[in-house]
GROMACS .gro file of N, CA and C in nm:
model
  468
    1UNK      N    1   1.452   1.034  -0.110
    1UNK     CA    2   1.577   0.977  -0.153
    1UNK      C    3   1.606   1.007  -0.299
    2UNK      N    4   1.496   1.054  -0.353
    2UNK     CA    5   1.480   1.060  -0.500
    2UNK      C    6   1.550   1.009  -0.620
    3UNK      N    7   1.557   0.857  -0.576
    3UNK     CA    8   1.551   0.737  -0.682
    3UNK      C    9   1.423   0.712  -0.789
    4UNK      N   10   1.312   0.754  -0.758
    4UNK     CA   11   1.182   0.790  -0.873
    4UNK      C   12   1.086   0.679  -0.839
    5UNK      N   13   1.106   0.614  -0.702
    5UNK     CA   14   1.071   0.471  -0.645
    5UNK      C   15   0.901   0.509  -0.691
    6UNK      N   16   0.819   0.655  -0.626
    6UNK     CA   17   0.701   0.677  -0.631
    6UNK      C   18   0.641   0.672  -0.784
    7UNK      N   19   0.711   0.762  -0.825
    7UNK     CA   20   0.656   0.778  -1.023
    7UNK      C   21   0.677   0.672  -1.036
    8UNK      N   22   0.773   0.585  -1.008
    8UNK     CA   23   0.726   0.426  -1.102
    8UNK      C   24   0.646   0.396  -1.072
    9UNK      N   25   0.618   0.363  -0.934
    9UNK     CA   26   0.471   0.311  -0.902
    9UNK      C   27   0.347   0.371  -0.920
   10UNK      N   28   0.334   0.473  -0.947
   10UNK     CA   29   0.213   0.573  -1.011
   10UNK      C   30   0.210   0.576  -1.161
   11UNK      N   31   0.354   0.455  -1.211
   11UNK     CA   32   0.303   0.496  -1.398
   11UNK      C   33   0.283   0.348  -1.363
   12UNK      N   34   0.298   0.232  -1.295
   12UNK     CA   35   0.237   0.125  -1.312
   12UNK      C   36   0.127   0.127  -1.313
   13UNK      N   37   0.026   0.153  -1.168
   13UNK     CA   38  -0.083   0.159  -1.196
   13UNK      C   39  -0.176   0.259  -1.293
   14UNK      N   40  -0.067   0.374  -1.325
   14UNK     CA   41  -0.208   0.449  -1.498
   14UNK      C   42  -0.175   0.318  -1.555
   15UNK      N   43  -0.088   0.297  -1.585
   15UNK     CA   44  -0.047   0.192  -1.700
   15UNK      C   45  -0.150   0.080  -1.712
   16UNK      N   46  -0.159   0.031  -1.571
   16UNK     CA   47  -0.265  -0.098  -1.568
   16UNK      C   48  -0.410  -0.036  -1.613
   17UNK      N   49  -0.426   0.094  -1.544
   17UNK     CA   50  -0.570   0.201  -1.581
   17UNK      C   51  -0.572   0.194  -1.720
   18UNK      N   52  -0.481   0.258  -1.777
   18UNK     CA   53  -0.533   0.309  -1.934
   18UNK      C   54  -0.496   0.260  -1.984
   19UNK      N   55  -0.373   0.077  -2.004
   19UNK     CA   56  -0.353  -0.004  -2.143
   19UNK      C   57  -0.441  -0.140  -2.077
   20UNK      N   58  -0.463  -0.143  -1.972
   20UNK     CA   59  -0.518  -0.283  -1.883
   20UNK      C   60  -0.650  -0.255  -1.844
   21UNK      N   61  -0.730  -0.158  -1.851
   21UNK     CA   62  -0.841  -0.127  -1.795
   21UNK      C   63  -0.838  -0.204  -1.665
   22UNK      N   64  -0.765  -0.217  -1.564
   22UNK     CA   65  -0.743  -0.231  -1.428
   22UNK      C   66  -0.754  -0.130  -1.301
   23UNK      N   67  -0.876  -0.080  -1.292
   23UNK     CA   68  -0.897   0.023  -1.210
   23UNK      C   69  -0.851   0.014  -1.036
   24UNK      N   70  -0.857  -0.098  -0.987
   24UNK     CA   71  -0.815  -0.133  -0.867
   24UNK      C   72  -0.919  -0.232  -0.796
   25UNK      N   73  -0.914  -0.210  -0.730
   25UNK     CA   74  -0.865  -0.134  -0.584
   25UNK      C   75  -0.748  -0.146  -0.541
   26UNK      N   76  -0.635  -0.025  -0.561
   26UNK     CA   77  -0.529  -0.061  -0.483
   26UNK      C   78  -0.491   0.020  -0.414
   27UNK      N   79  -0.417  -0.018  -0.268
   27UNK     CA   80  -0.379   0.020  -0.179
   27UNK      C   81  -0.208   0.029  -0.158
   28UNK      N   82  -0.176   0.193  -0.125
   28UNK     CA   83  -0.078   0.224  -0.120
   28UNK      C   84  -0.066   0.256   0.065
   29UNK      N   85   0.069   0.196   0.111
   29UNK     CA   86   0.050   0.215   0.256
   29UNK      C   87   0.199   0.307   0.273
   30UNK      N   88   0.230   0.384   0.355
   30UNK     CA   89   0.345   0.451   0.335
   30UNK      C   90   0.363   0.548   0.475
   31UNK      N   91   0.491   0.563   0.495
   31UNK     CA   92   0.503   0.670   0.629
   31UNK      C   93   0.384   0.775   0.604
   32UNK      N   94   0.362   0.825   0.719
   32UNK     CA   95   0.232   0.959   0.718
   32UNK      C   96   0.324   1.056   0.675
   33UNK      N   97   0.427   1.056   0.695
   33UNK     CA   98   0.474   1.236   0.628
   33UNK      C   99   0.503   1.198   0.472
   34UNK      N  100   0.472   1.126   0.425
   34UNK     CA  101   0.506   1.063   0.289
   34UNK      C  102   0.306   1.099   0.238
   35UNK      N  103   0.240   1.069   0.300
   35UNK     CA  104   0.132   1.060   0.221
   35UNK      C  105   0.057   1.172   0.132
   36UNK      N  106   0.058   1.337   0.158
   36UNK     CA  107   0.082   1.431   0.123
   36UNK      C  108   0.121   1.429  -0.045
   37UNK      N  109   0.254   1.400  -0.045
   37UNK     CA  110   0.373   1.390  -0.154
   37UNK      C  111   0.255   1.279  -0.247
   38UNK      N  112   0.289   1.174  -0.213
   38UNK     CA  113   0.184   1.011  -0.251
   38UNK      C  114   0.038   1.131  -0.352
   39UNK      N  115  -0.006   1.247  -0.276
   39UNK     CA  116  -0.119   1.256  -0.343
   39UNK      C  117  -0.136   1.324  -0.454
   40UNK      N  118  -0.034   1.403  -0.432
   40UNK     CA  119   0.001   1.522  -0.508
   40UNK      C  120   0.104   1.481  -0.666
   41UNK      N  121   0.159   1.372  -0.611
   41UNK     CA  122   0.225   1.288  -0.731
   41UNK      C  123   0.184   1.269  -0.840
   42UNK      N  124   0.036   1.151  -0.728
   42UNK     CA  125  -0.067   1.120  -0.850
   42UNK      C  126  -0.161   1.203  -0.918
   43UNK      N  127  -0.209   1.331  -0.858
   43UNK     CA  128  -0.244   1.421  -0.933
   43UNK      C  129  -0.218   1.432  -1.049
   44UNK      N  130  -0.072   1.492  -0.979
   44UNK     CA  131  -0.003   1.543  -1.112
   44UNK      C  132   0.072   1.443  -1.215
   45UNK      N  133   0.064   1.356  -1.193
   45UNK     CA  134   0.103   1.224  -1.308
   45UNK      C  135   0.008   1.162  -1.379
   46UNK      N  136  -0.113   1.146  -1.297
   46UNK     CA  137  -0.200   1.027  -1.369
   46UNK      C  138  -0.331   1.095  -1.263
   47UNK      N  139  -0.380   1.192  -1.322
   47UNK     CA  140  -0.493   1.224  -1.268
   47UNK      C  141  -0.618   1.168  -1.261
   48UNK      N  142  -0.632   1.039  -1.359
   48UNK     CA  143  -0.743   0.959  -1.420
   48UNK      C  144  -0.774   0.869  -1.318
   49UNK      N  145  -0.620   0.852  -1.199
   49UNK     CA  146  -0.692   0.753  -1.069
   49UNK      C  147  -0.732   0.832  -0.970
   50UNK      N  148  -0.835   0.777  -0.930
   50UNK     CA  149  -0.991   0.825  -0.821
   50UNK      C  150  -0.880   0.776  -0.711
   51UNK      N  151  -0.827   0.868  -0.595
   51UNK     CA  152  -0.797   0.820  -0.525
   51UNK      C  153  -0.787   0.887  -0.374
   52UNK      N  154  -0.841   0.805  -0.254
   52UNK     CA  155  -0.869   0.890  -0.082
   52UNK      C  156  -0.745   0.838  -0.078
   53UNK      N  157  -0.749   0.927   0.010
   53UNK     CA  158  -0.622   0.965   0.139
   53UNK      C  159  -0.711   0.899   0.298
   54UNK      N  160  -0.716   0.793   0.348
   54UNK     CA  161  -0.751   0.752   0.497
   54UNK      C  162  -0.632   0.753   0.590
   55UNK      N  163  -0.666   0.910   0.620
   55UNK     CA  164  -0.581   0.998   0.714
   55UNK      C  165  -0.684   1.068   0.830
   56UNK      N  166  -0.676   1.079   0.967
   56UNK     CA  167  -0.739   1.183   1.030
   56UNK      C  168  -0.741   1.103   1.131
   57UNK      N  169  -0.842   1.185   1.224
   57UNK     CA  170  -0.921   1.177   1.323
   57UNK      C  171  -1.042   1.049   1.327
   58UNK      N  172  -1.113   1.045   1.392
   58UNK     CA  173  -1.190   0.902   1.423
   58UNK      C  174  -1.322   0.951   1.323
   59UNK      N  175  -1.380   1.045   1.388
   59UNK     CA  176  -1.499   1.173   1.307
   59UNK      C  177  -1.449   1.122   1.133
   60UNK      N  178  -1.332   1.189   1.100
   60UNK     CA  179  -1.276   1.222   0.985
   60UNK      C  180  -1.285   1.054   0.898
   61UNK      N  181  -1.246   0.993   0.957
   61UNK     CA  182  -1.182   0.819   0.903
   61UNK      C  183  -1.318   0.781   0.922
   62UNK      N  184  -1.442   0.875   0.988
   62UNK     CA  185  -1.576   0.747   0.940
   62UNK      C  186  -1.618   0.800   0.839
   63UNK      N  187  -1.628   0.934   0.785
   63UNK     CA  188  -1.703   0.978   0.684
   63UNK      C  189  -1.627   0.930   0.545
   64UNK      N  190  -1.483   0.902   0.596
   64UNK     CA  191  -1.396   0.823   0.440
   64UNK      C  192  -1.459   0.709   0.430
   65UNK      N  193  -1.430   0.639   0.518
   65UNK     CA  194  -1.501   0.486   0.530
   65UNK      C  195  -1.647   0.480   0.488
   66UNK      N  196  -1.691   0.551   0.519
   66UNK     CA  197  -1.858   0.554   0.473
   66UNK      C  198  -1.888   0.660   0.332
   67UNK      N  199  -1.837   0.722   0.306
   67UNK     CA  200  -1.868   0.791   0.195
   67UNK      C  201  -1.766   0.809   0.064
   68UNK      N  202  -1.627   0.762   0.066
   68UNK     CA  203  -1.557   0.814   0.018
   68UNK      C  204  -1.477   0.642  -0.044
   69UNK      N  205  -1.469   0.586   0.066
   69UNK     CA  206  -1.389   0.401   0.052
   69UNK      C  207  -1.485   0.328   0.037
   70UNK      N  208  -1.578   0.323  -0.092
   70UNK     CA  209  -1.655   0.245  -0.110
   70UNK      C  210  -1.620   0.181  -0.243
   71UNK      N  211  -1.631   0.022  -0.247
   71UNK     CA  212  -1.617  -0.003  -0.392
   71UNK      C  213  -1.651   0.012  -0.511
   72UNK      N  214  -1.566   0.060  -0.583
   72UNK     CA  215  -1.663   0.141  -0.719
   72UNK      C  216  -1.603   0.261  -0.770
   73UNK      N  217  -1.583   0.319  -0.629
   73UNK     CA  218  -1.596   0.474  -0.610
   73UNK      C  219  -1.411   0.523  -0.588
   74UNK      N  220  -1.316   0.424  -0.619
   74UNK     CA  221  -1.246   0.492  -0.573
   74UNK      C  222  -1.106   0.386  -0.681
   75UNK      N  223  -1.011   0.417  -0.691
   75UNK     CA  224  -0.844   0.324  -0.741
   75UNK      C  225  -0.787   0.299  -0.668
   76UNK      N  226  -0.766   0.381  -0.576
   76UNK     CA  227  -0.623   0.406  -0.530
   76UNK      C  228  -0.656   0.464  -0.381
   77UNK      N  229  -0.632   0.383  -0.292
   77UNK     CA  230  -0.649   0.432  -0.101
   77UNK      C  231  -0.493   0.429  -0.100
   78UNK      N  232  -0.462   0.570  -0.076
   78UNK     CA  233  -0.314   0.579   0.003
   78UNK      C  234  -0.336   0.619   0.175
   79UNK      N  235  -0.299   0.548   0.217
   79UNK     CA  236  -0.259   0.533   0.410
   79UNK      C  237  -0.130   0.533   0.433
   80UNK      N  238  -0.134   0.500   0.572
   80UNK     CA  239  -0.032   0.523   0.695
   80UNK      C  240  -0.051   0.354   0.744
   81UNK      N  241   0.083   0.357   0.786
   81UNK     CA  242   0.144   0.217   0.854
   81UNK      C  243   0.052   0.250   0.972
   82UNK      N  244  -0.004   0.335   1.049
   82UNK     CA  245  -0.079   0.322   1.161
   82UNK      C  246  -0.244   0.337   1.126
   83UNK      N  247  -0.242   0.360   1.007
   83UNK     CA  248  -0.410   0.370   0.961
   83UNK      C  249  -0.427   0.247   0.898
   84UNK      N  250  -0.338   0.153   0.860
   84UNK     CA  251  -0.365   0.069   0.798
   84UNK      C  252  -0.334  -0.068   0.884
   85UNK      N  253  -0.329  -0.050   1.039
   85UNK     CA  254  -0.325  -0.127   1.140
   85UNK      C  255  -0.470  -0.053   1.229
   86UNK      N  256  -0.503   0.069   1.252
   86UNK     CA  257  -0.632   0.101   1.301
   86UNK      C  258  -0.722   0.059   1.225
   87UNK      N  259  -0.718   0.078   1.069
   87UNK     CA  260  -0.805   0.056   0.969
   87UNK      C  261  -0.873  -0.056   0.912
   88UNK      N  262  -0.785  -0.183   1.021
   88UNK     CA  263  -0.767  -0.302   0.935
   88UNK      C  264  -0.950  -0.368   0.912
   89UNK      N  265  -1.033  -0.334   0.958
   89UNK     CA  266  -1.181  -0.414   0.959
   89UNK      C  267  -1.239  -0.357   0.852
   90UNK      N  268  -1.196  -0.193   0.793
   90UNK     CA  269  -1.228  -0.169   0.718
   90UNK      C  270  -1.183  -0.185   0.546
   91UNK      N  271  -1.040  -0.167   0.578
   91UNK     CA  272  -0.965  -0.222   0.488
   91UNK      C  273  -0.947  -0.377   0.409
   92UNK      N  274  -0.995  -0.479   0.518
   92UNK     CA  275  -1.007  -0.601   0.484
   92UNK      C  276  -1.154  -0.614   0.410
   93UNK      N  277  -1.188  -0.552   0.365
   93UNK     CA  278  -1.353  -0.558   0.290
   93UNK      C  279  -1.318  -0.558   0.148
   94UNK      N  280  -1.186  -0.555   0.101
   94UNK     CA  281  -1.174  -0.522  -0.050
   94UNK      C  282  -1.051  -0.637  -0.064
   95UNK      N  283  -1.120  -0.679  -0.166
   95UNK     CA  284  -0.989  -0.762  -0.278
   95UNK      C  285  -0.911  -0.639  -0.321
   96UNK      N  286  -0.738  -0.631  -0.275
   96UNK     CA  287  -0.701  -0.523  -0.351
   96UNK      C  288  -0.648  -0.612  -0.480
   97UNK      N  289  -0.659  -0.535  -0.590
   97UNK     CA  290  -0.533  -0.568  -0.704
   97UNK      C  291  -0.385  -0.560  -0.665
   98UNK      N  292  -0.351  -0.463  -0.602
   98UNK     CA  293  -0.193  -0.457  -0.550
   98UNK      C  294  -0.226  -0.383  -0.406
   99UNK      N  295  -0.135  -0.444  -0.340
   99UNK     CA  296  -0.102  -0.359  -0.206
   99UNK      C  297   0.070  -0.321  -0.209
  100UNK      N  298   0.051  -0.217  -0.207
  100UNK     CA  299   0.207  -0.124  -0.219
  100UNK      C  300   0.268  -0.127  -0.107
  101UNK      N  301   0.349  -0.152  -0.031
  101UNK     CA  302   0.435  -0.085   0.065
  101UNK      C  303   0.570   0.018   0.040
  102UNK      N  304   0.547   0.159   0.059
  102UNK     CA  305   0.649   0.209   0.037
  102UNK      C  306   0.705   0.167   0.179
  103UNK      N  307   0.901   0.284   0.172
  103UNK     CA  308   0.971   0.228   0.311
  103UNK      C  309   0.920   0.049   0.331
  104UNK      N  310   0.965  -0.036   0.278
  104UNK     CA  311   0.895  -0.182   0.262
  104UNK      C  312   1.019  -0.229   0.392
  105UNK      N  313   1.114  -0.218   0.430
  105UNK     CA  314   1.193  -0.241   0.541
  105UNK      C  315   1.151  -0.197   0.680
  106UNK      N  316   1.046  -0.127   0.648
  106UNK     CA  317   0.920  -0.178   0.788
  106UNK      C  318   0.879  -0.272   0.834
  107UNK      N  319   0.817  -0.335   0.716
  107UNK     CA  320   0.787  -0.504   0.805
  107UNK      C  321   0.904  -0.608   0.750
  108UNK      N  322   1.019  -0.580   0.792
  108UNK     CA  323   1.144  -0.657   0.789
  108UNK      C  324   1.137  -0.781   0.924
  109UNK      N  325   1.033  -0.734   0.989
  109UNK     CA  326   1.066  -0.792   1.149
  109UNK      C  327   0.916  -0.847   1.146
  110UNK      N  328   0.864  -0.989   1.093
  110UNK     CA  329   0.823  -1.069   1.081
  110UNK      C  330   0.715  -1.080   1.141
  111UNK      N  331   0.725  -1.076   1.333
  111UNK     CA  332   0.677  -1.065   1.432
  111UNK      C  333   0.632  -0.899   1.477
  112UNK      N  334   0.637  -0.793   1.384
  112UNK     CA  335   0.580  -0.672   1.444
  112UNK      C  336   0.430  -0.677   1.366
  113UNK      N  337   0.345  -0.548   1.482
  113UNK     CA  338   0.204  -0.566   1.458
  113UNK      C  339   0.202  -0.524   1.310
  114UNK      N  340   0.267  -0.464   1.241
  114UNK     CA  341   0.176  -0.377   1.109
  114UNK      C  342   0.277  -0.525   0.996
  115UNK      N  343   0.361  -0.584   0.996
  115UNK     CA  344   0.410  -0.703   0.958
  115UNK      C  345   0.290  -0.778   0.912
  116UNK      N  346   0.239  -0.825   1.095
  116UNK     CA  347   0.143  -0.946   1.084
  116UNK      C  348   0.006  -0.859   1.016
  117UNK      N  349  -0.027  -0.711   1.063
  117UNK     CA  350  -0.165  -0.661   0.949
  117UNK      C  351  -0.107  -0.680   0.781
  118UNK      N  352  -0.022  -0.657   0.777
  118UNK     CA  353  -0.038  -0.597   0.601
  118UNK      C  354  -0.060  -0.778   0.551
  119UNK      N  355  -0.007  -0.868   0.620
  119UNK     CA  356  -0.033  -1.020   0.588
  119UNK      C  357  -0.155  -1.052   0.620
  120UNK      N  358  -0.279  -0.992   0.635
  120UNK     CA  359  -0.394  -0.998   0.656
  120UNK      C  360  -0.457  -0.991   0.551
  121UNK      N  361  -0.432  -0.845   0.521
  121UNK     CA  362  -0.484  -0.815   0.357
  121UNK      C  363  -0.463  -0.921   0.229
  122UNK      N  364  -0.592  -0.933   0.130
  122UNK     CA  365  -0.573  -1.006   0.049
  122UNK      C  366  -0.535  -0.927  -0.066
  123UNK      N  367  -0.449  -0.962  -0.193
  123UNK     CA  368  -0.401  -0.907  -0.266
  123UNK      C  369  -0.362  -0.961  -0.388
  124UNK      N  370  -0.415  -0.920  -0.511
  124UNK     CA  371  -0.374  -1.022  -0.647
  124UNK      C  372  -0.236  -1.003  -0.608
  125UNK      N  373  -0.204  -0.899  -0.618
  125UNK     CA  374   0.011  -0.884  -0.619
  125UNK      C  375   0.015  -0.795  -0.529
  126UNK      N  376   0.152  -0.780  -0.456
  126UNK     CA  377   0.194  -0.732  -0.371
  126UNK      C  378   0.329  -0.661  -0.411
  127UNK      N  379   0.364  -0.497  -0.376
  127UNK     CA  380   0.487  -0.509  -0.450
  127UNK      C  381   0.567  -0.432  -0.307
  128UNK      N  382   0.658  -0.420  -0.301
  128UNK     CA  383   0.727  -0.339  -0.157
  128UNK      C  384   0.884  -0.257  -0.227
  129UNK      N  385   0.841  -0.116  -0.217
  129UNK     CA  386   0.948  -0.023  -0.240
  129UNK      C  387   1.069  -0.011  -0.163
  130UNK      N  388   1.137   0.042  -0.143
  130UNK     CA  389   1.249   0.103  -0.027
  130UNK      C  390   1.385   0.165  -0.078
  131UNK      N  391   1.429   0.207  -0.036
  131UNK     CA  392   1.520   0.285  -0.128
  131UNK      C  393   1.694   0.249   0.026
  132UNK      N  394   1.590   0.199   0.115
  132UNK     CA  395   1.689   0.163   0.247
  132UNK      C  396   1.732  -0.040   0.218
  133UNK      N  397   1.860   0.005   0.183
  133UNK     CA  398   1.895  -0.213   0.181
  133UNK      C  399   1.890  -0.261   0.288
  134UNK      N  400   1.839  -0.385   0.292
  134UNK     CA  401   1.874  -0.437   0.449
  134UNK      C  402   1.999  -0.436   0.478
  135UNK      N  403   2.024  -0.425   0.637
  135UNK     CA  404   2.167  -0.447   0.662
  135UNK      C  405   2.229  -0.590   0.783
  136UNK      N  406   2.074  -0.624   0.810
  136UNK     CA  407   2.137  -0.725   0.957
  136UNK      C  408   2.170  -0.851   0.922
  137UNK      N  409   2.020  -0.919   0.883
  137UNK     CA  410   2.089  -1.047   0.840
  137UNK      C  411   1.998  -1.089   0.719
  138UNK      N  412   1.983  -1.238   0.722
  138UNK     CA  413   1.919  -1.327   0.557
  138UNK      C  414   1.798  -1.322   0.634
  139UNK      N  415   1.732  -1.303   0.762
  139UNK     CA  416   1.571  -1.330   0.791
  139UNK      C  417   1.511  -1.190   0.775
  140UNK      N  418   1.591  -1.138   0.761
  140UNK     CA  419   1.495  -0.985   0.692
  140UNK      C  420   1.445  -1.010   0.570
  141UNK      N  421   1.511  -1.052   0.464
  141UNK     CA  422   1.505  -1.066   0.354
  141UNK      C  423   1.397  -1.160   0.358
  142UNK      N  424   1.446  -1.260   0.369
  142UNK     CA  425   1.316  -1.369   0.399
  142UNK      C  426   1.166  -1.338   0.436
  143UNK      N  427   1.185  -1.169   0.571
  143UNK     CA  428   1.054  -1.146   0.562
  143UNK      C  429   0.989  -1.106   0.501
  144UNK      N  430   1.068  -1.042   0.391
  144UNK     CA  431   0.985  -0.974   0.274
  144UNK      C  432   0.955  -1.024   0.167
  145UNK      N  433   1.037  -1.155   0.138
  145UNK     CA  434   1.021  -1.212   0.024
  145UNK      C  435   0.919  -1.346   0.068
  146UNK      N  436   0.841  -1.381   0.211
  146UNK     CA  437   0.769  -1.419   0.246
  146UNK      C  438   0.632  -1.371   0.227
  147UNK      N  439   0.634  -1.213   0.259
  147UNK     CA  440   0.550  -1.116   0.255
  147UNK      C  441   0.452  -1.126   0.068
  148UNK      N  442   0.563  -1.097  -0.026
  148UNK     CA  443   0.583  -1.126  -0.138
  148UNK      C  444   0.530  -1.271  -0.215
  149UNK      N  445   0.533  -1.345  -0.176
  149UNK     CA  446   0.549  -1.441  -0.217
  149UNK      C  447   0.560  -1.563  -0.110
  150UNK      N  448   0.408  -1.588  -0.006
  150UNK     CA  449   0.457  -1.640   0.096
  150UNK      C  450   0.397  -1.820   0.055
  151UNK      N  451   0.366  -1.863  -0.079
  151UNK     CA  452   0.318  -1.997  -0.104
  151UNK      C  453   0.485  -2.027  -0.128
  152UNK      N  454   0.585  -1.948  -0.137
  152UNK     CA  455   0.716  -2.017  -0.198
  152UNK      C  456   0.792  -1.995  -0.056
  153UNK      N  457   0.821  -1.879  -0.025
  153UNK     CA  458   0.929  -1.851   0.124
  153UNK      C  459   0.816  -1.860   0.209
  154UNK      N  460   0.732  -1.998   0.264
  154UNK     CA  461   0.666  -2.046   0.401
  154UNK      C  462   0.726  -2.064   0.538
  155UNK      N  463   0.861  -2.097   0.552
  155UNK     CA  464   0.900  -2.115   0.638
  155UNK      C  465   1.050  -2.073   0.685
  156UNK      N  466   1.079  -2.018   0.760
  156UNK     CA  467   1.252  -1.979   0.772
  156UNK      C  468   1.301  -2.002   0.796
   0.00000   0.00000   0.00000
């Protein structure tokens, strides 16, 4: 859409890296044809964050999980809305600092499965991109600003 939604969020977290010494763990979740772009961004912006891609095959997603997504070892896990609903036993092992949702008008619908996963995950902050406005009604909004902030928008 190229509103600059990604570079902001890749100079937040150097920013937290190199004026906050805030290394992570944070998790970026985003369409799969988006994740590619997501890596190559941060490369080339802020090369200083350590960061997997948990993308692949079953083979592929154990040797990340076991060698690569370990705490310590890594800033920044960028995934897929479907790796990060397959992923969830592994993914729930980390306090993230932020969990990102790009396309964040994904879990608009309260009651869908990757909705109720990403509300699984624990997270100092939570932030959700989109460059798409809602268009239906006020309980979309609500789901995200639940998502966001669900000790204040608890109930709808």
């Amino acid at each position: 859409m190229g509103l600059g939604k990604t570079l902001q969020t890749i100079s937040l977290l150097g920013y937290l890296h190199e004026f906050r010494g805030i290394t992570g763990p944070h998790m970026v979740v985003a369409p799969k044809s988006t994740l590619g772009n997501w890596m190559k961004e941060i490369r080339r912006f802020c090369p200083v964050l350590r960061t997997v891609k948990l993308l692949g095959n079953q083979d592929e997603r154990k040797h990340i999980r076991e060698d690569l997504l370990v705490a310590g070892k890594f800033d920044v896990c960028v995934t897929s809305f479907e790796m990060a609903i397959k992923e969830k036993t592994a993914l729930r092992r980390f306090s993230w600092r932020y969990v990102i949702i790009d396309e964040a008008h994904r879990i608009k619908n309260e009651n869908s499965l990757l909705s109720k996963t990403m509300r699984l995950y624990h997270a100092n902050y939570r932030l959700l991109i989109t460059g798409t406005p809602l268009q239906n009604n006020l309980h979309e909004l609500w789901s995200l600003l639940n998502f966001l902030l669900p000790e204040i928008f608890s109930s709808a």
